[in-house]
Tab-separated table of C-alpha atoms and ligand atoms in Angstrom:
chain	number	residue	atom	x	y	z
A	1	MET	CA	-63.742	8.467	-26.548
A	2	SER	CA	-62.000	10.422	-29.261
A	3	PHE	CA	-64.191	12.644	-31.465
A	4	ILE	CA	-65.872	10.829	-34.310
A	5	GLN	CA	-63.695	11.975	-37.197
A	6	GLU	CA	-64.661	12.061	-40.851
A	7	ASN	CA	-62.724	10.952	-43.940
A	8	VAL	CA	-59.769	9.415	-42.135
A	9	SER	CA	-56.936	7.707	-44.021
A	10	LEU	CA	-56.665	4.047	-42.999
A	11	LYS	CA	-53.182	3.620	-44.456
A	12	PRO	CA	-51.462	3.918	-41.036
A	13	PHE	CA	-54.021	1.536	-39.534
A	14	ASN	CA	-53.454	-1.542	-41.733
A	15	THR	CA	-50.175	-3.458	-41.933
A	16	PHE	CA	-50.704	-4.055	-45.673
A	17	ALA	CA	-50.292	-0.256	-45.941
A	18	ILE	CA	-53.171	-0.056	-48.409
A	19	ALA	CA	-54.467	3.455	-49.048
A	20	ALA	CA	-58.183	3.659	-48.216
A	21	VAL	CA	-60.410	6.179	-46.458
A	22	ALA	CA	-62.952	5.644	-43.673
A	23	ARG	CA	-66.097	7.778	-43.814
A	24	TYR	CA	-66.152	7.860	-39.978
A	25	PHE	CA	-63.481	6.851	-37.453
A	26	VAL	CA	-63.468	6.690	-33.667
A	27	GLU	CA	-60.992	5.366	-31.092
A	28	ILE	CA	-62.237	3.700	-27.899
A	29	PHE	CA	-60.177	3.618	-24.681
A	30	SER	CA	-62.507	1.993	-22.110
A	31	GLU	CA	-65.554	-0.239	-21.708
A	32	ASP	CA	-67.600	2.795	-20.585
A	33	GLU	CA	-66.740	4.612	-23.807
A	34	LEU	CA	-67.718	1.535	-25.778
A	35	VAL	CA	-71.130	1.355	-24.072
A	36	GLN	CA	-71.621	5.064	-24.755
A	37	LEU	CA	-70.700	4.642	-28.433
A	38	LEU	CA	-73.022	1.663	-28.884
A	39	SER	CA	-75.977	3.793	-27.748
A	40	LEU	CA	-75.473	6.351	-30.537
A	41	ASN	CA	-77.495	6.397	-33.766
A	42	ILE	CA	-74.333	6.310	-35.868
A	43	ILE	CA	-74.028	2.627	-34.894
A	44	LYS	CA	-77.416	1.704	-36.324
A	45	ASP	CA	-77.065	3.904	-39.398
A	46	ASN	CA	-73.698	2.608	-40.637
A	47	ASP	CA	-71.681	-0.465	-41.509
A	48	LEU	CA	-69.070	-1.045	-38.812
A	49	LEU	CA	-65.463	-2.168	-38.929
A	50	VAL	CA	-63.920	-3.079	-35.576
A	51	LEU	CA	-60.186	-2.560	-35.821
A	52	GLY	CA	-57.281	-3.682	-33.657
A	53	GLY	CA	-53.807	-3.465	-35.184
A	54	GLY	CA	-55.097	-3.958	-38.747
A	55	SER	CA	-52.663	-6.858	-39.262
A	56	ASN	CA	-55.200	-9.322	-40.619
A	57	ILE	CA	-57.258	-7.256	-43.047
A	58	LEU	CA	-57.099	-6.345	-46.734
A	59	LEU	CA	-58.931	-3.146	-47.669
A	60	THR	CA	-60.171	-3.459	-51.253
A	61	LYS	CA	-62.065	-0.150	-51.219
A	62	ASP	CA	-62.804	2.896	-49.092
A	63	PHE	CA	-64.910	2.075	-46.029
A	64	SER	CA	-68.192	3.965	-46.203
A	65	GLY	CA	-69.205	3.278	-42.575
A	66	LEU	CA	-67.709	3.748	-39.089
A	67	VAL	CA	-64.316	2.309	-38.119
A	68	ILE	CA	-64.092	1.612	-34.365
A	69	LYS	CA	-60.456	1.333	-33.310
A	70	ILE	CA	-60.200	-0.556	-30.027
A	71	SER	CA	-57.445	0.846	-27.789
A	72	ILE	CA	-58.560	-0.371	-24.339
A	73	PRO	CA	-55.338	-0.693	-22.264
A	74	GLY	CA	-54.271	-2.563	-19.146
A	75	ILE	CA	-52.768	-5.867	-17.989
A	76	SER	CA	-53.374	-7.402	-14.554
A	77	SER	CA	-52.737	-10.809	-13.044
A	78	GLN	CA	-53.943	-12.814	-10.108
A	79	LYS	CA	-52.535	-15.956	-8.553
A	80	GLU	CA	-54.676	-19.080	-8.701
A	81	LYS	CA	-54.214	-22.501	-7.152
A	82	ASP	CA	-52.733	-23.964	-10.348
A	83	GLY	CA	-51.213	-20.945	-12.049
A	84	PHE	CA	-52.082	-17.348	-12.880
A	85	LEU	CA	-55.036	-15.628	-14.481
A	86	VAL	CA	-53.847	-12.726	-16.607
A	87	THR	CA	-56.402	-10.241	-17.959
A	88	ALA	CA	-55.550	-7.793	-20.741
A	89	GLY	CA	-57.500	-4.998	-22.395
A	90	ALA	CA	-58.446	-5.610	-26.019
A	91	GLY	CA	-56.213	-2.761	-27.179
A	92	VAL	CA	-53.028	-4.142	-25.612
A	93	VAL	CA	-50.453	-4.999	-28.270
A	94	TRP	CA	-50.276	-8.803	-28.350
A	95	ASN	CA	-46.503	-8.966	-28.101
A	96	ASP	CA	-46.535	-6.588	-25.092
A	97	LEU	CA	-48.717	-9.132	-23.305
A	98	VAL	CA	-46.304	-11.917	-24.310
A	99	GLN	CA	-43.337	-9.927	-22.984
A	100	TYR	CA	-45.218	-9.169	-19.732
A	101	CYS	CA	-45.747	-12.919	-19.253
A	102	VAL	CA	-42.180	-13.835	-20.216
A	103	SER	CA	-40.643	-11.273	-17.864
A	104	ASN	CA	-42.892	-12.425	-14.996
A	105	GLY	CA	-42.044	-16.088	-15.545
A	106	LEU	CA	-45.561	-17.002	-16.715
A	107	ALA	CA	-45.495	-19.813	-19.269
A	108	GLY	CA	-47.896	-20.496	-22.113
A	109	VAL	CA	-47.659	-17.705	-24.690
A	110	GLU	CA	-43.901	-17.644	-25.395
A	111	ASN	CA	-44.348	-19.612	-28.671
A	112	LEU	CA	-46.743	-16.863	-29.796
A	113	SER	CA	-44.057	-14.177	-29.493
A	114	LEU	CA	-43.972	-11.388	-32.054
A	115	ILE	CA	-47.370	-12.099	-33.653
A	116	PRO	CA	-48.579	-8.629	-34.652
A	117	GLY	CA	-51.924	-7.189	-33.592
A	118	THR	CA	-53.924	-6.743	-30.430
A	119	VAL	CA	-55.174	-8.910	-27.586
A	120	GLY	CA	-58.803	-8.232	-28.607
A	121	ALA	CA	-58.335	-9.809	-32.029
A	122	SER	CA	-56.473	-12.864	-30.729
A	123	PRO	CA	-59.575	-15.030	-30.132
A	124	ILE	CA	-61.193	-14.047	-33.460
A	125	GLN	CA	-59.036	-16.390	-35.526
A	126	ASN	CA	-57.537	-18.277	-32.565
A	127	ILE	CA	-54.015	-17.066	-33.378
A	128	GLY	CA	-51.380	-19.742	-33.534
A	129	ALA	CA	-47.711	-20.353	-34.188
A	130	TYR	CA	-44.923	-22.811	-33.411
A	131	GLY	CA	-47.135	-25.544	-31.982
A	132	VAL	CA	-49.331	-23.363	-29.736
A	133	GLU	CA	-52.729	-21.765	-30.316
A	134	LEU	CA	-54.498	-19.101	-28.314
A	135	LYS	CA	-57.063	-21.710	-27.208
A	136	ASP	CA	-54.321	-23.494	-25.214
A	137	VAL	CA	-54.129	-20.553	-22.776
A	138	PHE	CA	-57.565	-18.955	-23.217
A	139	HIS	CA	-59.745	-18.693	-20.105
A	140	SER	CA	-62.558	-16.330	-21.199
A	141	CYS	CA	-63.221	-13.000	-22.870
A	142	SER	CA	-65.549	-10.078	-22.238
A	143	ALA	CA	-67.465	-8.635	-25.163
A	144	PHE	CA	-70.268	-6.186	-25.876
A	145	GLU	CA	-73.161	-7.023	-28.164
A	146	ILE	CA	-73.333	-4.335	-30.851
A	147	ALA	CA	-77.121	-4.478	-31.222
A	148	THR	CA	-77.928	-4.065	-27.511
A	149	GLY	CA	-74.754	-2.837	-25.767
A	150	ALA	CA	-75.084	-5.767	-23.331
A	151	LYS	CA	-71.912	-7.247	-21.858
A	152	LYS	CA	-71.278	-10.975	-22.052
A	153	VAL	CA	-68.434	-13.158	-20.832
A	154	PHE	CA	-67.590	-15.955	-23.291
A	155	SER	CA	-66.183	-19.178	-21.886
A	156	TYR	CA	-63.685	-21.391	-23.688
A	157	GLU	CA	-66.445	-23.764	-24.814
A	158	GLU	CA	-68.633	-20.961	-26.127
A	159	CYS	CA	-65.864	-19.656	-28.388
A	160	LYS	CA	-65.802	-22.902	-30.456
A	161	PHE	CA	-62.149	-22.533	-31.352
A	162	GLY	CA	-60.707	-24.353	-34.358
A	163	TYR	CA	-57.701	-23.937	-36.621
A	164	ARG	CA	-57.739	-20.181	-37.429
A	165	ASP	CA	-61.406	-20.204	-36.433
A	166	SER	CA	-63.878	-19.300	-33.675
A	167	ILE	CA	-67.542	-18.454	-33.173
A	168	PHE	CA	-66.614	-14.804	-33.881
A	169	LYS	CA	-65.840	-15.714	-37.511
A	170	ASN	CA	-69.064	-17.692	-37.904
A	171	GLU	CA	-72.413	-17.419	-36.043
A	172	LEU	CA	-71.350	-14.249	-34.206
A	173	LYS	CA	-69.444	-12.564	-37.030
A	174	GLY	CA	-69.821	-8.783	-36.680
A	175	LYS	CA	-72.090	-9.099	-33.639
A	176	TYR	CA	-69.737	-8.519	-30.657
A	177	ILE	CA	-66.825	-6.261	-29.764
A	178	ILE	CA	-64.281	-7.899	-27.467
A	179	SER	CA	-63.130	-5.590	-24.661
A	180	SER	CA	-60.746	-7.851	-22.723
A	181	VAL	CA	-59.341	-11.369	-22.719
A	182	ARG	CA	-58.371	-13.532	-19.740
A	183	PHE	CA	-55.620	-16.115	-20.018
A	184	HIS	CA	-54.705	-19.068	-17.862
A	185	LEU	CA	-50.935	-19.278	-17.544
A	186	SER	CA	-48.630	-21.582	-15.706
A	187	ALA	CA	-45.775	-20.809	-13.336
A	188	SER	CA	-44.043	-24.120	-14.054
A	189	ALA	CA	-42.816	-24.088	-17.605
A	190	ASP	CA	-43.989	-26.990	-19.756
A	191	LEU	CA	-42.110	-25.769	-22.799
A	192	LYS	CA	-43.036	-26.751	-26.350
A	193	THR	CA	-39.854	-27.050	-28.353
A	194	THR	CA	-40.667	-29.745	-30.919
A	195	TYR	CA	-42.247	-27.556	-33.609
A	196	GLY	CA	-40.357	-26.367	-36.675
A	197	ALA	CA	-36.893	-24.963	-36.195
A	198	ILE	CA	-37.124	-24.276	-32.427
A	199	GLN	CA	-35.066	-27.303	-31.328
A	200	ALA	CA	-32.424	-26.817	-34.023
A	201	GLU	CA	-32.088	-23.148	-33.128
A	202	LEU	CA	-31.745	-23.937	-29.398
A	203	SER	CA	-29.053	-26.540	-30.163
A	204	SER	CA	-27.111	-24.126	-32.337
A	205	ARG	CA	-27.061	-21.748	-29.364
A	206	ASN	CA	-25.985	-24.536	-27.003
A	207	ILE	CA	-29.116	-24.087	-24.896
A	208	LEU	CA	-29.814	-27.443	-23.275
A	209	GLN	CA	-32.345	-26.376	-20.664
A	210	PRO	CA	-34.300	-23.542	-22.248
A	211	THR	CA	-36.229	-20.993	-20.220
A	212	ILE	CA	-39.472	-19.278	-21.242
A	213	SER	CA	-37.370	-16.327	-22.241
A	214	ASP	CA	-35.097	-18.501	-24.463
A	215	ILE	CA	-38.122	-19.852	-26.344
A	216	SER	CA	-39.497	-16.368	-26.830
A	217	ALA	CA	-36.151	-15.138	-28.197
A	218	VAL	CA	-35.690	-18.122	-30.518
A	219	VAL	CA	-39.254	-17.934	-31.897
A	220	SER	CA	-38.847	-14.195	-32.452
A	221	ASP	CA	-35.601	-14.700	-34.379
A	222	ILE	CA	-37.053	-17.473	-36.556
A	223	ARG	CA	-40.033	-15.266	-37.374
A	224	VAL	CA	-37.829	-12.303	-38.305
A	225	SER	CA	-35.816	-14.517	-40.675
A	226	LYS	CA	-38.930	-15.809	-42.485
A	227	LEU	CA	-41.552	-13.099	-42.426
A	228	PRO	CA	-41.476	-9.574	-43.855
A	229	ASP	CA	-41.565	-6.735	-41.327
A	230	PRO	CA	-44.769	-4.748	-41.949
A	231	SER	CA	-42.989	-1.524	-41.006
A	232	THR	CA	-40.874	-1.852	-44.158
A	233	ILE	CA	-43.000	-4.018	-46.476
A	234	GLY	CA	-46.780	-4.171	-46.272
A	235	ASN	CA	-48.306	-7.583	-45.536
A	236	ALA	CA	-50.783	-9.376	-43.284
A	237	GLY	CA	-48.853	-12.582	-42.563
A	238	SER	CA	-50.176	-15.817	-44.113
A	239	PHE	CA	-52.706	-14.775	-46.733
A	240	PHE	CA	-54.304	-18.240	-46.929
A	241	LYS	CA	-55.008	-20.972	-44.387
A	242	ASN	CA	-53.150	-24.233	-44.676
A	243	PRO	CA	-55.817	-26.388	-46.372
A	244	VAL	CA	-57.222	-29.408	-44.546
A	245	ILE	CA	-58.181	-32.307	-46.840
A	246	SER	CA	-59.328	-35.907	-46.383
A	247	THR	CA	-56.719	-38.642	-46.031
A	248	ARG	CA	-58.140	-40.177	-49.225
A	249	GLN	CA	-57.606	-37.036	-51.284
A	250	TYR	CA	-54.168	-36.667	-49.715
A	251	GLU	CA	-53.135	-40.171	-50.811
A	252	GLU	CA	-54.219	-39.350	-54.376
A	253	VAL	CA	-52.279	-36.049	-54.520
A	254	LYS	CA	-49.241	-37.682	-52.936
A	255	GLN	CA	-49.043	-40.228	-55.751
A	256	SER	CA	-48.333	-37.410	-58.202
A	257	TYR	CA	-46.386	-35.225	-55.751
A	258	PRO	CA	-44.481	-37.478	-53.310
A	259	ASP	CA	-42.662	-34.495	-51.736
A	260	ILE	CA	-45.841	-32.721	-50.681
A	261	VAL	CA	-45.486	-31.165	-47.183
A	262	SER	CA	-48.237	-32.217	-44.766
A	263	TYR	CA	-49.126	-32.542	-41.090
A	264	PRO	CA	-51.521	-34.939	-39.320
A	265	PHE	CA	-54.824	-33.211	-38.513
A	266	GLY	CA	-57.078	-35.481	-36.504
A	267	GLU	CA	-59.076	-38.489	-37.658
A	268	GLY	CA	-59.171	-38.954	-41.438
A	269	GLN	CA	-57.739	-35.528	-42.246
A	270	VAL	CA	-54.409	-34.035	-43.298
A	271	LYS	CA	-53.232	-30.423	-43.263
A	272	LEU	CA	-51.116	-29.309	-46.234
A	273	ALA	CA	-48.480	-26.574	-46.213
A	274	ALA	CA	-50.076	-23.931	-48.452
A	275	GLY	CA	-46.680	-22.245	-48.850
A	276	TRP	CA	-45.365	-25.404	-50.524
A	277	LEU	CA	-48.348	-25.666	-52.874
A	278	ILE	CA	-47.957	-22.002	-53.866
A	279	GLU	CA	-44.197	-22.317	-54.342
A	280	GLN	CA	-44.706	-25.372	-56.583
A	281	CYS	CA	-46.887	-23.229	-58.841
A	282	GLY	CA	-43.906	-20.921	-59.354
A	283	PHE	CA	-45.150	-18.052	-57.232
A	284	LYS	CA	-42.466	-17.798	-54.539
A	285	GLY	CA	-40.880	-14.348	-54.598
A	286	LYS	CA	-42.894	-13.442	-57.712
A	287	VAL	CA	-43.508	-9.728	-58.278
A	288	VAL	CA	-46.689	-8.757	-60.138
A	289	GLY	CA	-46.974	-4.989	-60.473
A	290	GLU	CA	-46.989	-3.604	-56.942
A	291	THR	CA	-47.872	-6.909	-55.291
A	292	GLY	CA	-46.390	-10.410	-55.098
A	293	THR	CA	-45.348	-13.121	-52.664
A	294	TRP	CA	-42.540	-12.863	-50.120
A	295	LYS	CA	-39.167	-14.236	-51.206
A	296	ASN	CA	-38.751	-16.405	-48.078
A	297	GLN	CA	-42.393	-17.467	-47.616
A	298	ALA	CA	-44.764	-17.926	-50.546
A	299	LEU	CA	-47.819	-17.914	-48.258
A	300	VAL	CA	-47.310	-14.218	-47.503
A	301	LEU	CA	-48.590	-11.685	-50.049
A	302	VAL	CA	-46.914	-8.303	-49.974
A	303	ASN	CA	-47.412	-4.690	-50.994
A	304	HIS	CA	-44.264	-3.428	-52.697
A	305	GLY	CA	-45.288	0.155	-52.070
A	306	HIS	CA	-48.341	1.314	-53.956
A	307	ALA	CA	-50.500	-1.781	-54.349
A	308	THR	CA	-54.241	-1.336	-54.231
A	309	GLY	CA	-56.324	-3.810	-52.262
A	310	GLN	CA	-57.983	-4.874	-55.535
A	311	GLU	CA	-54.581	-5.656	-57.049
A	312	VAL	CA	-53.627	-7.871	-54.088
A	313	TYR	CA	-57.052	-9.524	-54.150
A	314	SER	CA	-56.833	-10.302	-57.904
A	315	PHE	CA	-53.365	-11.777	-57.411
A	316	SER	CA	-54.707	-13.980	-54.589
A	317	GLU	CA	-57.468	-15.125	-56.976
A	318	GLN	CA	-54.819	-16.126	-59.527
A	319	ILE	CA	-52.963	-18.138	-56.861
A	320	ILE	CA	-56.162	-19.904	-55.780
A	321	ASN	CA	-56.932	-20.838	-59.411
A	322	GLU	CA	-53.465	-22.137	-60.229
A	323	VAL	CA	-53.127	-24.160	-56.999
A	324	CYS	CA	-56.570	-25.654	-57.634
A	325	GLN	CA	-55.698	-26.542	-61.233
A	326	LYS	CA	-52.413	-28.217	-60.291
A	327	PHE	CA	-53.371	-29.999	-57.059
A	328	GLY	CA	-57.196	-30.018	-56.985
A	329	VAL	CA	-57.009	-28.245	-53.599
A	330	LYS	CA	-58.972	-25.052	-52.920
A	331	LEU	CA	-57.101	-22.464	-50.846
A	332	GLU	CA	-59.161	-20.357	-48.457
A	333	ARG	CA	-58.131	-16.813	-47.548
A	334	GLU	CA	-57.073	-16.320	-43.947
A	335	VAL	CA	-56.977	-12.525	-44.159
A	336	ASN	CA	-60.287	-10.653	-43.693
A	337	ILE	CA	-61.287	-9.011	-46.988
A	338	LEU	CA	-63.130	-5.694	-46.798
B	401	FAD	P1	-57.220	-6.667	-37.068
B	401	FAD	O1	-56.496	-6.951	-38.332
B	401	FAD	O2	-57.412	-5.258	-36.670
B	401	FAD	O3	-58.649	-7.380	-37.136
B	401	FAD	C1	-58.742	-8.738	-37.525
B	401	FAD	C2	-60.222	-9.174	-37.411
B	401	FAD	O4	-60.618	-9.170	-36.039
B	401	FAD	C3	-61.199	-8.214	-38.122
B	401	FAD	O5	-62.255	-8.985	-38.601
B	401	FAD	C4	-61.654	-7.292	-36.990
B	401	FAD	O6	-62.934	-6.734	-37.245
B	401	FAD	C5	-61.685	-8.238	-35.807
B	401	FAD	N1	-61.401	-7.579	-34.533
B	401	FAD	C6	-60.255	-6.955	-34.174
B	401	FAD	N2	-60.329	-6.541	-32.903
B	401	FAD	C7	-61.549	-6.901	-32.434
B	401	FAD	C8	-62.226	-6.744	-31.178
B	401	FAD	N3	-61.675	-6.131	-30.133
B	401	FAD	N4	-63.484	-7.246	-31.062
B	401	FAD	C9	-64.086	-7.878	-32.120
B	401	FAD	N5	-63.495	-8.045	-33.321
B	401	FAD	C10	-62.232	-7.577	-33.472
B	401	FAD	N6	-51.607	-14.730	-37.123
B	401	FAD	C11	-51.452	-15.925	-36.515
B	401	FAD	O7	-52.430	-16.523	-36.049
B	401	FAD	N7	-50.217	-16.505	-36.388
B	401	FAD	C12	-49.110	-15.916	-36.865
B	401	FAD	O8	-48.020	-16.463	-36.733
B	401	FAD	C13	-49.235	-14.654	-37.514
B	401	FAD	N8	-48.148	-14.037	-38.020
B	401	FAD	C14	-48.288	-12.830	-38.631
B	401	FAD	C15	-47.145	-12.197	-39.134
B	401	FAD	C16	-47.229	-10.961	-39.746
B	401	FAD	C17	-45.988	-10.302	-40.263
B	401	FAD	C18	-48.501	-10.318	-39.863
B	401	FAD	C19	-48.606	-8.959	-40.484
B	401	FAD	C20	-49.649	-10.943	-39.382
B	401	FAD	C21	-49.542	-12.217	-38.765
B	401	FAD	N9	-50.674	-12.889	-38.270
B	401	FAD	C22	-50.531	-14.084	-37.618
B	401	FAD	C23	-52.030	-12.309	-38.434
B	401	FAD	C24	-52.407	-11.297	-37.333
B	401	FAD	O9	-51.285	-10.884	-36.614
B	401	FAD	C25	-53.441	-11.878	-36.350
B	401	FAD	O10	-54.594	-12.299	-37.044
B	401	FAD	C26	-53.843	-10.872	-35.280
B	401	FAD	O11	-54.608	-11.503	-34.289
B	401	FAD	C27	-54.640	-9.691	-35.857
B	401	FAD	O12	-54.754	-8.729	-34.836
B	401	FAD	P2	-55.180	-7.246	-35.148
B	401	FAD	O13	-55.398	-6.556	-33.859
B	401	FAD	O14	-54.206	-6.627	-36.065
B	401	FAD	O15	-56.568	-7.491	-35.883
B	402	EPU	N1	-43.040	-24.041	-47.398
B	402	EPU	C1	-42.539	-24.070	-48.673
B	402	EPU	N2	-42.404	-22.888	-49.345
B	402	EPU	C2	-42.735	-21.704	-48.794
B	402	EPU	C3	-43.248	-21.659	-47.493
B	402	EPU	C4	-43.402	-22.854	-46.799
B	402	EPU	O1	-42.235	-25.118	-49.207
B	402	EPU	O2	-42.571	-20.680	-49.474
B	402	EPU	C5	-43.183	-25.317	-46.667
B	402	EPU	C6	-41.878	-25.745	-45.996
B	402	EPU	O3	-41.771	-27.141	-46.106
B	402	EPU	C7	-42.088	-25.357	-44.560
B	402	EPU	C8	-43.594	-25.556	-44.388
B	402	EPU	O4	-44.144	-25.189	-45.644
B	402	EPU	O5	-41.362	-26.178	-43.681
B	402	EPU	C9	-44.224	-24.744	-43.270
B	402	EPU	O6	-43.827	-23.379	-43.385
B	402	EPU	P1	-43.767	-22.435	-42.084
B	402	EPU	O7	-43.062	-23.122	-40.984
B	402	EPU	O8	-43.256	-21.118	-42.521
B	402	EPU	O9	-45.259	-22.335	-41.620
B	402	EPU	P2	-46.614	-22.149	-42.425
B	402	EPU	O10	-47.384	-23.413	-42.338
B	402	EPU	O11	-46.362	-21.586	-43.774
B	402	EPU	C10	-47.987	-21.431	-40.348
B	402	EPU	C11	-48.903	-20.309	-39.970
B	402	EPU	C12	-48.111	-19.087	-39.581
B	402	EPU	C13	-47.236	-19.427	-38.392
B	402	EPU	C14	-46.291	-20.568	-38.801
B	402	EPU	C15	-45.432	-21.041	-37.667
B	402	EPU	C16	-50.973	-20.651	-41.181
B	402	EPU	C17	-51.850	-20.202	-42.287
B	402	EPU	N3	-49.813	-20.015	-41.067
B	402	EPU	O12	-47.323	-21.023	-41.535
B	402	EPU	O13	-49.024	-18.066	-39.203
B	402	EPU	O14	-46.474	-18.326	-37.967
B	402	EPU	O15	-47.080	-21.697	-39.275
B	402	EPU	O16	-46.189	-21.771	-36.775
B	402	EPU	O17	-51.340	-21.556	-40.439
B	402	EPU	C18	-50.285	-16.201	-39.993
B	402	EPU	O18	-51.303	-16.809	-39.636
B	402	EPU	O19	-50.337	-15.043	-40.476
B	402	EPU	C19	-48.966	-16.836	-39.843
B	402	EPU	C20	-47.834	-16.255	-40.226
């Protein structure tokens, strides 16, 4: 365990690049260190913020408690009857795990290439992209209860995964720290190429029989063309979830807005493209002081350099209000607000 430091700048630890200070900060490199930390009084005496890559948070003020940065390393795999079980430490960079799988011919996570952040955060919001969600490859995860330091293995069923949702965002919010995640991957590629621009991109490259590696490359390129790179412009990806509404409400909105972009979402429900709703309100590429939306993707809020978290938050409030006024649909933030 690193020393518990005081008054640490969090700017390098959040992809929004918001300037904020943590009262206390510690980095954890193993499960043993985590158990040791959880036995200290500083845990009971302070608010806690568990941090991975900081790519899904917006800091609206200094953090007056203890930030626990999870940097537990390691990837291992074992052959099973019907595939491979791959286990990764919570601190492994998500895309490093994807590249490990791709280079070892293990299929299942290639559509999730280039999502920022760590393995430990991946079950929290059930990360997803290009037709695949974490839940499709999730086997189990190990986590430590903050209150007791006890270790527990969570099964797929126990995690209650949903669209950008899991038990860790609801009943167990702030109660467990994930130390590793186990994935079930396949050796025979059952590739998912129907979502978004994947097929068109493969065709333009004359790839008729794509490999896992082709999908990973194509998804990565599409992402780079649409999303801002946090190393040059601060952001946390989609700021809002795509809203899910009833089919009845959808039919009503569609009468006024026949071009509305939507996707089927189970019985009696429809998912709307929040980026479309936001763009229709005139926000795409809009710059408001130091914040705004990305020019190629209105769902992504950005920091043009010196935005405060409050400034970004107020702008998101304005977007929620205007989308609600125009379409009667309430956007929900996807990013964790602190
Ligand atoms: P952090 O931001 O550090 O933390 C996120 C939340 O998880 C916090 O509540 C934190 O307390 C909690 N947490 C983190 N680690 C642990 C742990 N070990 N144990 C318990 N709790 C923990 N997301 C998608 O789903 N799909 C995308 O396509 C996508 N694209 C993105 C593109 C860009 C450019 C950016 C910047 C973000 C994107 N995201 C996307 C969001 C983000 O990458 C994911 O939410 C990612 O899983 C966050 O990982 P992190 O390690 O950075 O988490
Ligand atoms: N659209 C617009 N204007 C915009 C943006 C989007 O009209 O400015 C419309 C277009 O019709 C477009 C459609 O919305 O075809 C969907 O856009 P896109 O393919 O970019 O995906 P998204 O629904 O905006 C979701 C995820 C992303 C994920 C992509 C790809 C959510 C909240 N976001 O975005 O995840 O990478 O699909 O699968 O579900 C994230 O969570 O941070 C994230 C980036």
